[in-house]
CSV table of C-alpha atoms in Angstrom, one decimal:
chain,number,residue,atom,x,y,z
S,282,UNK,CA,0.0,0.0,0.0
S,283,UNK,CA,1.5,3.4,-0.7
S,284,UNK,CA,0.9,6.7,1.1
S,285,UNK,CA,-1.6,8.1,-1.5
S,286,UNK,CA,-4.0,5.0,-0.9
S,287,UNK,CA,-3.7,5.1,3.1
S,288,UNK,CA,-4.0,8.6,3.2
S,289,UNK,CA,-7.8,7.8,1.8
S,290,UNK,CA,-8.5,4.7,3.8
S,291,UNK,CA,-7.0,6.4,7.4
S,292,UNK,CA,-10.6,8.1,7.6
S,293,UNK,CA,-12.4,4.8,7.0
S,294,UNK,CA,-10.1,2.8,9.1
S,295,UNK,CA,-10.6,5.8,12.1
S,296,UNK,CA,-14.7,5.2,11.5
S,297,UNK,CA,-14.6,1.7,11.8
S,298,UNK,CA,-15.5,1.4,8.1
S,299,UNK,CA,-13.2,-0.6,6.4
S,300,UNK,CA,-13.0,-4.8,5.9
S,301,UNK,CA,-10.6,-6.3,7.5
S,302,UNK,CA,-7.7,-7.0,5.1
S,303,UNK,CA,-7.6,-3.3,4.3
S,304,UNK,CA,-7.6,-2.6,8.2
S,305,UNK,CA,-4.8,-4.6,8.6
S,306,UNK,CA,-3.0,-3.4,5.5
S,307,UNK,CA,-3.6,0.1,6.8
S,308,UNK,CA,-2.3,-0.5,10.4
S,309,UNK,CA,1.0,-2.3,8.4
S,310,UNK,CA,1.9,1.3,6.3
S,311,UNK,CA,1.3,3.4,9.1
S,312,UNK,CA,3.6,1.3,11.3
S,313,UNK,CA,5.9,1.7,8.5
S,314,UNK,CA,5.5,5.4,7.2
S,315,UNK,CA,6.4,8.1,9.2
S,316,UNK,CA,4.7,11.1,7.6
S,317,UNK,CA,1.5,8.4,7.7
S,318,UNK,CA,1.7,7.9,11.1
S,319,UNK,CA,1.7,11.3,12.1
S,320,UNK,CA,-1.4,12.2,10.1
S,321,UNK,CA,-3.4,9.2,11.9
S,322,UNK,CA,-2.2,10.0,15.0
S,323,UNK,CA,-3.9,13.7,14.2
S,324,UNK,CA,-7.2,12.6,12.7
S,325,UNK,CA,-7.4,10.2,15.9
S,326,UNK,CA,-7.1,13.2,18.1
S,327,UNK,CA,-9.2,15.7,16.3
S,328,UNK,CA,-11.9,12.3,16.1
S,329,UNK,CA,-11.4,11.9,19.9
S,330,UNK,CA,-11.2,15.6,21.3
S,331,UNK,CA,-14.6,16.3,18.9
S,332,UNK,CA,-16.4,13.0,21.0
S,333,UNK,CA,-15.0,14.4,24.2
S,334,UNK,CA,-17.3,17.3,24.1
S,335,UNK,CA,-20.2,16.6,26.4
S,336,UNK,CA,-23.3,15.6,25.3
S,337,UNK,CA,-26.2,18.0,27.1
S,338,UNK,CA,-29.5,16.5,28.5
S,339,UNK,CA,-33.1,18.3,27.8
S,340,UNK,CA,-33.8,20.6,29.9
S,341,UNK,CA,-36.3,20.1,32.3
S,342,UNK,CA,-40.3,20.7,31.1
S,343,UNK,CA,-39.2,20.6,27.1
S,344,UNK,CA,-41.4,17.2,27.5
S,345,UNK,CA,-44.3,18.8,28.6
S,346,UNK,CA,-43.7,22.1,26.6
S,347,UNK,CA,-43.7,19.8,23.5
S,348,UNK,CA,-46.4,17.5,24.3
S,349,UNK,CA,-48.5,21.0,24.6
S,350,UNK,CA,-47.5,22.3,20.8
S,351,UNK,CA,-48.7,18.9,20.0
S,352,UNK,CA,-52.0,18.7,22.0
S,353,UNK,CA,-53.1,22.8,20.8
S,354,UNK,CA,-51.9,21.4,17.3
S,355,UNK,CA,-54.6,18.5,17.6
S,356,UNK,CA,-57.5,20.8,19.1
S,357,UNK,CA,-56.9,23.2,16.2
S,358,UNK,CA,-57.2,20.1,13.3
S,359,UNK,CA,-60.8,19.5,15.4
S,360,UNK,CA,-61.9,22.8,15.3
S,361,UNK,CA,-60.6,23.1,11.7
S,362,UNK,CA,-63.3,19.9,10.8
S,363,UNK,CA,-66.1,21.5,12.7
S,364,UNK,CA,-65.6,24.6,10.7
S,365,UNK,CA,-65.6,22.6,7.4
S,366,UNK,CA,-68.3,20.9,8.5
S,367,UNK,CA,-70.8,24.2,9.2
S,368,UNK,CA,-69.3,25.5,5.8
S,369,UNK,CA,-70.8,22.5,3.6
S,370,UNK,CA,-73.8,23.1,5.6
S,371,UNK,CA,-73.8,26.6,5.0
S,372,UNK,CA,-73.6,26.1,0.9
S,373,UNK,CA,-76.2,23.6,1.0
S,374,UNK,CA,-78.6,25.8,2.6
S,375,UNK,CA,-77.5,28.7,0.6
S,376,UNK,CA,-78.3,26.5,-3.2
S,377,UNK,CA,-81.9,25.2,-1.7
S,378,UNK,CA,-82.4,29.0,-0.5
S,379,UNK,CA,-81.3,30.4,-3.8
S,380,UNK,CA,-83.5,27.6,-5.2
S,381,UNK,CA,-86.4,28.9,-3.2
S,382,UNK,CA,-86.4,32.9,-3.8
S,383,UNK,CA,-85.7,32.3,-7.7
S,384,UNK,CA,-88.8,30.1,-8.1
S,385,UNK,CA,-90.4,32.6,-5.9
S,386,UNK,CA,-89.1,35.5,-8.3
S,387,UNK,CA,-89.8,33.8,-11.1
S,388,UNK,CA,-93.7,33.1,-10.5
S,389,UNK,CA,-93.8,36.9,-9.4
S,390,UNK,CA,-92.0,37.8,-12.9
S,391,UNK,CA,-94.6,36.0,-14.7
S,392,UNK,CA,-97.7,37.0,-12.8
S,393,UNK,CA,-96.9,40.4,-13.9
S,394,UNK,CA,-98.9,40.5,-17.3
S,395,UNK,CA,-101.8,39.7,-16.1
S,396,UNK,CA,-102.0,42.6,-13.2
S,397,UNK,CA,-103.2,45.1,-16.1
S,398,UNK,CA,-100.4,47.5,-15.4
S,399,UNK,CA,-101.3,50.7,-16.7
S,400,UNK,CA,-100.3,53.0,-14.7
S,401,UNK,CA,-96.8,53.3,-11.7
S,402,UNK,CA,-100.0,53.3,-9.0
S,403,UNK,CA,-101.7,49.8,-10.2
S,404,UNK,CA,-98.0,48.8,-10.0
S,405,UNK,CA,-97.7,49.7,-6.3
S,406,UNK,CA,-101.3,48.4,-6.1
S,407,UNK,CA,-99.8,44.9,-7.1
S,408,UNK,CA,-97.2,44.5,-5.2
S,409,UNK,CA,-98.7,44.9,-2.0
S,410,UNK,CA,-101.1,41.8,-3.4
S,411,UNK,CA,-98.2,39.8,-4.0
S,412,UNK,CA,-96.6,40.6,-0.5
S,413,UNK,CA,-99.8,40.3,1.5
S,414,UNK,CA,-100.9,36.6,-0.3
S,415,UNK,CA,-97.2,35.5,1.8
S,416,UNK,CA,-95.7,33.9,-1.1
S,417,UNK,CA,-94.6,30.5,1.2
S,418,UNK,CA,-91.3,29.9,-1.3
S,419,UNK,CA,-89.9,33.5,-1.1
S,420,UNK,CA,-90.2,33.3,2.8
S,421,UNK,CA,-88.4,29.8,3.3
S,422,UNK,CA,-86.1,30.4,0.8
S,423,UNK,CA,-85.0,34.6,2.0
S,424,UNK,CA,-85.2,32.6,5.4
S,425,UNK,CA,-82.7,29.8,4.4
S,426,UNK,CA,-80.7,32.3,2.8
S,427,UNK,CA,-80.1,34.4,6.3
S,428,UNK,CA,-79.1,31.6,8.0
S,429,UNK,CA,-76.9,30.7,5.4
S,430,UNK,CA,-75.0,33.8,5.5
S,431,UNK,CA,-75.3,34.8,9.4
S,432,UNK,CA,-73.1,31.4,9.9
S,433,UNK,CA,-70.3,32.2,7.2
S,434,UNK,CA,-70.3,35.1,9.0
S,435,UNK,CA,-69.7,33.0,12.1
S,436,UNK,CA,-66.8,31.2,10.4
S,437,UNK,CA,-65.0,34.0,9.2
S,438,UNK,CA,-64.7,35.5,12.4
S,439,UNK,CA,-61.2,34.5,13.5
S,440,UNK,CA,-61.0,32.0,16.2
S,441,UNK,CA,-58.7,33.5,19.2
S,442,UNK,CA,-55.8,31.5,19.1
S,443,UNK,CA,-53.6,30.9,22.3
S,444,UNK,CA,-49.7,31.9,22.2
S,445,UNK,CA,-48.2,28.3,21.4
S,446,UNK,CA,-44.8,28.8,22.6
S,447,UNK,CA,-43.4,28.1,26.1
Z,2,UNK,CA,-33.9,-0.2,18.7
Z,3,UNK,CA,-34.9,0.5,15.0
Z,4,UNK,CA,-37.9,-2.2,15.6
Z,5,UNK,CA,-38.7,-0.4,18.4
Z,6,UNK,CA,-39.3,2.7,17.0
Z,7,UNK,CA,-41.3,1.1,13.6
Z,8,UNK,CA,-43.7,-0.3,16.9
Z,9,UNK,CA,-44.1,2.9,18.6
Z,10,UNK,CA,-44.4,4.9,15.1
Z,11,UNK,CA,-46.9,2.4,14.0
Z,12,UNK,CA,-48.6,2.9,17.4
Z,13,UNK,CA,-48.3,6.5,17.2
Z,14,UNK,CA,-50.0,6.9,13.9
Z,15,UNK,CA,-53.2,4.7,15.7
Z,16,UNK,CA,-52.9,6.8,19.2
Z,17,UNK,CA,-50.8,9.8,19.0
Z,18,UNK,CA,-50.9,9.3,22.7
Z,19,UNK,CA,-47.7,6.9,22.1
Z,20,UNK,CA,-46.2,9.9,20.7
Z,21,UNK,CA,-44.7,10.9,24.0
Z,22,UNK,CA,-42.8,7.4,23.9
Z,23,UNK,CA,-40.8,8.9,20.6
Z,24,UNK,CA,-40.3,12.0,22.6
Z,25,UNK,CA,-39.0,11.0,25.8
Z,26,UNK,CA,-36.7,8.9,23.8
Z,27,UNK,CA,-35.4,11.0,21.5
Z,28,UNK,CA,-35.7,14.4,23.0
Z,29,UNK,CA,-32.0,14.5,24.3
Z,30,UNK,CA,-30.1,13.5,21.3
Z,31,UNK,CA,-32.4,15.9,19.8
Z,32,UNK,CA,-32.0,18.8,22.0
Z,33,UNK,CA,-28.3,18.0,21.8
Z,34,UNK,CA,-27.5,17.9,18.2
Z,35,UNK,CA,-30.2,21.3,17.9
Z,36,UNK,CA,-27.9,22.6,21.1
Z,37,UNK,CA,-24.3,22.2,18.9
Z,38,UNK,CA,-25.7,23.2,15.6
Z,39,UNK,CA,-27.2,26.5,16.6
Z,40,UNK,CA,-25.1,27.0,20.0
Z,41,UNK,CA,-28.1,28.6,22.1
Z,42,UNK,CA,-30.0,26.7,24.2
Z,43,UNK,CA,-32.9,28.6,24.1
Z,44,UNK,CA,-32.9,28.3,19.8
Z,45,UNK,CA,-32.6,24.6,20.7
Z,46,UNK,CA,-35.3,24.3,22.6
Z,47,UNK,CA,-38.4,26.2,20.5
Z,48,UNK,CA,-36.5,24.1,17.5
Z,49,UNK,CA,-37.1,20.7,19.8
Z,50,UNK,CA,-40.3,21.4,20.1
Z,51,UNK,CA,-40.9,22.1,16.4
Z,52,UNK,CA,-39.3,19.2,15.1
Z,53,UNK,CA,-41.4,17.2,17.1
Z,54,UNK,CA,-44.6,19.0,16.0
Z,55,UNK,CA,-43.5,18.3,12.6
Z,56,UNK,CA,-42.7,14.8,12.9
Z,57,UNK,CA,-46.2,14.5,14.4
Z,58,UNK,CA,-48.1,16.1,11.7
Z,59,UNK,CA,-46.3,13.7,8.7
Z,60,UNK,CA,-46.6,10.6,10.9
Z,61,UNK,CA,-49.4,9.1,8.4
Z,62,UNK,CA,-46.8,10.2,5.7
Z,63,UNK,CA,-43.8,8.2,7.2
Z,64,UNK,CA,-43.2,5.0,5.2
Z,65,UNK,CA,-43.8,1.7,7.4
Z,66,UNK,CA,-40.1,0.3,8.0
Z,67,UNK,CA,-38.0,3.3,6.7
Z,68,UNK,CA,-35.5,4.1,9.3
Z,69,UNK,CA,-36.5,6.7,11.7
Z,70,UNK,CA,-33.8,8.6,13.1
Z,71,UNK,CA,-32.4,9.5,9.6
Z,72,UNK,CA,-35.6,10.9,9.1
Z,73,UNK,CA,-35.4,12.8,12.8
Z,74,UNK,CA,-32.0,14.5,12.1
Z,75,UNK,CA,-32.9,15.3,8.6
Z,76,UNK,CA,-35.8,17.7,9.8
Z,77,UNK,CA,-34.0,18.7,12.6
Z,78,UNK,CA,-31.1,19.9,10.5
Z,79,UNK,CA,-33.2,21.7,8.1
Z,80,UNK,CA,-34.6,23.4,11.0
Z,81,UNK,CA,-31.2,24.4,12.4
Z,82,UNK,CA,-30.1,26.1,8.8
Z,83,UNK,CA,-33.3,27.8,8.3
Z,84,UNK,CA,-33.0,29.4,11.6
Z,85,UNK,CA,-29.4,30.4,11.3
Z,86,UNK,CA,-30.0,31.7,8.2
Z,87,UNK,CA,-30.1,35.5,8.8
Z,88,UNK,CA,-28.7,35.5,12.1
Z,89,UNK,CA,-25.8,36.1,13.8
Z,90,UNK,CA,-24.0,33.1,14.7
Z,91,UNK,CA,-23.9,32.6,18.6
Z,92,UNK,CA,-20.7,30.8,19.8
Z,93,UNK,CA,-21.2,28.2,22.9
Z,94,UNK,CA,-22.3,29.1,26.3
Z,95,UNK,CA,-18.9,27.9,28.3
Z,96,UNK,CA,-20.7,25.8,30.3
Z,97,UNK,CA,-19.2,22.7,29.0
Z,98,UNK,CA,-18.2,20.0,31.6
Z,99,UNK,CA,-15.2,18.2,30.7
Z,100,UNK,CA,-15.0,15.0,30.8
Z,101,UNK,CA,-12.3,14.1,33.5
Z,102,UNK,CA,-11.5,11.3,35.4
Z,103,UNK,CA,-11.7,11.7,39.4
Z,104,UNK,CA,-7.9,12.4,39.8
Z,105,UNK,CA,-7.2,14.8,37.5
Z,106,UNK,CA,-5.8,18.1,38.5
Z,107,UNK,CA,-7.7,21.5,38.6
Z,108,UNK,CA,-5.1,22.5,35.8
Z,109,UNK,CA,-6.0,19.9,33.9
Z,110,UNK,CA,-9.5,20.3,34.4
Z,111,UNK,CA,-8.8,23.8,33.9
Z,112,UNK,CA,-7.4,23.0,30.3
Z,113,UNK,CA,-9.0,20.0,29.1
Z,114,UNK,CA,-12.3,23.0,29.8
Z,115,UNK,CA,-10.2,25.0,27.5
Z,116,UNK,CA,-9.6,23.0,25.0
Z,117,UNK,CA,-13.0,22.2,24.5
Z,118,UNK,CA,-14.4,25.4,24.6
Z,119,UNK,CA,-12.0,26.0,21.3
Z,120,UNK,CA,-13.4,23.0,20.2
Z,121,UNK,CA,-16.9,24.2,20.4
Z,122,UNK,CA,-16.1,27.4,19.0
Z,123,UNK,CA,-14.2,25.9,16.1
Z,124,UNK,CA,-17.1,23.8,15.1
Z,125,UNK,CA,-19.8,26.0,15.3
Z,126,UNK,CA,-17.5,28.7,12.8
Z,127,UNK,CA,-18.1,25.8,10.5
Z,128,UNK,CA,-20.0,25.7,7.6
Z,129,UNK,CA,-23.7,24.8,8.4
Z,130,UNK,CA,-23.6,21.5,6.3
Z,131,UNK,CA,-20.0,21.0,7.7
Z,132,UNK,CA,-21.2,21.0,11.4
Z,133,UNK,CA,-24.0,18.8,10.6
Z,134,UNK,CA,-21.5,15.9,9.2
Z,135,UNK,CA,-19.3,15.9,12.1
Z,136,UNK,CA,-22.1,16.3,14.9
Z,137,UNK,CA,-24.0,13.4,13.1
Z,138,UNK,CA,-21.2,11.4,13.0
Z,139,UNK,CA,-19.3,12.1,16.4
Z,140,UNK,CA,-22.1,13.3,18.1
Z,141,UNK,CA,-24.7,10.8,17.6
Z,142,UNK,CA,-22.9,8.1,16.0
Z,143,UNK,CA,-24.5,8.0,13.0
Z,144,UNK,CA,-22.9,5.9,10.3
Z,145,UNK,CA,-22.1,6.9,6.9
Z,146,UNK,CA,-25.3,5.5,5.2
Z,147,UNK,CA,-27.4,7.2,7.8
Z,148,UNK,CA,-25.6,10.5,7.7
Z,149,UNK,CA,-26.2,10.4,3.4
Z,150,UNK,CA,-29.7,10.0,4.0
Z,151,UNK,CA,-30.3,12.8,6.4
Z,152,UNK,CA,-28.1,15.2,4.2
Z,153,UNK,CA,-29.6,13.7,1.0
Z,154,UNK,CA,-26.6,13.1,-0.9
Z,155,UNK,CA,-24.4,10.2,-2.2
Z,156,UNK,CA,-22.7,8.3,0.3
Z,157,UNK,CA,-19.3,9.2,-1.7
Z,158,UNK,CA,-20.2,12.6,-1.1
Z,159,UNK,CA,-20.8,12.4,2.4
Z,160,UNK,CA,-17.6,10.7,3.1
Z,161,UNK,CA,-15.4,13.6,1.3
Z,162,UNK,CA,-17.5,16.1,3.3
Z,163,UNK,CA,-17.0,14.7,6.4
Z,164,UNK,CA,-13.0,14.3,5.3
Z,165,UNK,CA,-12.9,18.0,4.6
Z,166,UNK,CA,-15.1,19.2,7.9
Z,167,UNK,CA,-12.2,17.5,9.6
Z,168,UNK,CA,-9.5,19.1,7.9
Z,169,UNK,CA,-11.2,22.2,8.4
Z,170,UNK,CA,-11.5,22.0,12.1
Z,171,UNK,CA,-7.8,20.8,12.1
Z,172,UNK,CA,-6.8,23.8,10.4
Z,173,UNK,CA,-9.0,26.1,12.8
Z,174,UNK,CA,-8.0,24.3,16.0
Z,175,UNK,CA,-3.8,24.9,14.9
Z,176,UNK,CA,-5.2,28.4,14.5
Z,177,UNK,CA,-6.3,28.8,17.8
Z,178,UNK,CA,-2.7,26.6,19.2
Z,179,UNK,CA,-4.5,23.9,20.5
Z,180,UNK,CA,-3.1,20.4,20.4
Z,181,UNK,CA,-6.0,18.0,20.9
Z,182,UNK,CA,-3.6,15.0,21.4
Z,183,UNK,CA,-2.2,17.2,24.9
Z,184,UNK,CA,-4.5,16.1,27.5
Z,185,UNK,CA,-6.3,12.8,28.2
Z,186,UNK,CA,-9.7,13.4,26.6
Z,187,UNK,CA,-12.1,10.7,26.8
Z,188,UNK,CA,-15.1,9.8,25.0
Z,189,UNK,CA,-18.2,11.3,26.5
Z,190,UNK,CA,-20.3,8.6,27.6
Z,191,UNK,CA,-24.0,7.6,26.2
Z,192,UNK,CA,-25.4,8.5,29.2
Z,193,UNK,CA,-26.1,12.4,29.4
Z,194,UNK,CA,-24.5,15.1,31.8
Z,195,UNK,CA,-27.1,17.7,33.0
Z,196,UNK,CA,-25.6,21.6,31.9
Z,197,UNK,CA,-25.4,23.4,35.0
Z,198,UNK,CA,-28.0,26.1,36.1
């Protein structure tokens, strides 16, 4: 073995990562080669003085400071479900109350011919009919429609978080 | 110990309740390798708790059988970089405690303190993906397969980094005149010392 080779394999021999016959043939040049020898001798200090540096313990309560990110991380994905939740109920209610008014709308729109409109006051006259005669689809679906939109409300109001870190 | 984590990850993804098992574990090898890389302990500590958040949320993503501590360090690390990133490098609280035996002398202790408070130094003026190479590997004990798949790279390349982190912290510790082969430094044992208050 010459000196460029062991000068390659000293690091893998130091990390315990060489086979044997080229741990042995390693150990034989260094033995043999001074200039070798002295650049072991350096990585085996710098390797030992590096793992000679204490190794420092958690400090007490990061256990229980980590195990309450974790738990206000959980609580937050349940209350992020709930909100989903209330927000597909929201659109449903919204569609069946859109559904509602325009079929209401649509019967008024159509009713109009036949009110004999000929003049702004028969207009008026009309509808004050049409509101008094409590059209039961525009009610449920204006009424379906509130609800709908006081609860998106709801949800976009931010939730108050609390300060996660310790 | 590698089955034993693929149990409690398993576990953990059914009941994150076993999650505290992977903490307890893991939280001082964690705390120290966050402690050397960003040399605050306060830094360590929020980034603790965040790798652990994170490791929490991707548990359902974490393939059945893959190695676990890889994994650990690699988020960890990422962690560390992004946080140094911007900031200005803090060098170690001196509140290392050398590892003596019980008759050495208060000059010894004195120096072997000194030596590795260059030591410290000297590795945290390294590189970012320098310091992580040697703390994975004389730190934690990772081996070289390990080390590539927490940094990403080829195992070739992670042997040639690691070769020129050393020379580098050679060349920094000549710098600063200390001769590590001086005193009689041993390794730190597995179990952990407590920093003092």
């Amino acid at each position: 073995m010459n000196c460029n080779v062991a000068q390659k394999l000293i690091q893998l021999y130091l990390d315990n990562e060489l086979e044997e016959t080229a741990a042995r043939a390693v150990e034989h040049h260094v033995a043999q080669c001074r200039e070798c020898r002295a650049q072991f001798l350096d990585l085996e200090r710098l390797v030992l003085a590096v793992e000679s540096l204490p190794r420092v313990a958690a400090p007490p309560g990061l256990f229980q400071r980590t195990h309450a990110r974790i738990a206000e991380y959980q609580q937050r994905q349940a209350r992020s479900w709930q909100r989903r939740a209330v927000l597909g109920l929201d659109i449903l209610m919204a569609v069946i109350g859109l559904g509602f008014a325009l079929e209401a709308g649509d019967r008024f729109l159509r009713s109009l011919p036949d009110l004999g409109l000929d003049t702004p006051f028969d207009l008026f006259n009309s509808l004050v009919v049409v509101a008094v005669s409590v059209d039961l689809s525009l009610v449920v679906g204006i009424g379906l429609l509130v609800i709908a939109g006081s609860l998106a409300i709801l949800q976009l109001i931010p939730q108050d978080h609390a300060t996660s870190h310790a | 110990m590698a089955q034993l984590d693929d149990l409690l990850l398993e576990e953990a993804k059914q009941n994150p309740a076993v999650f505290d098992e992977l903490v307890l574990r893991y939280q001082d090898r964690l705390y120290n390798f966050l402690y050397r890389m960003t040399g605050n302990r306060e830094d360590a500590q929020d980034l603790a708790q965040e790798a652990f958040l994170r490791i929490f949320k991707a548990l359902d993503r974490f393939r059945s059988g893959a190695p676990f501590l890889p994994w650990m360090y690699k988020i960890a690390m990422n962690l560390a970089i992004n946080h140094q990133k911007g900031r200005k490098r803090t060098t170690p609280l001196e509140d290392d405690v050398p590892t003596t035996s019980l008759f050495s002398s208060p000059e010894s202790v004195a120096e072997q303190r000194e030596a590795q408070r260059h030591i410290s130094k000297a590795i945290m003026e390294l590189p970012a993906d320098y310091r992580a190479v040697v703390l994975l590997r004389h730190g934690d004990e990772l081996s070289y397969e390990e080390i590539a798949q927490v940094l990403e790279i080829p195992l070739g390349t992670t042997k040639v980094r690691l070769h020129r982190a050393r020379m580098l912290l050679q060349q920094k510790l000549r710098a600063a005149g200390i001769k590590t082969g001086d005193h009689e430094l041993q390794r730190s044992p597995k179990a952990h010392t407590t920093l003092p208050g």
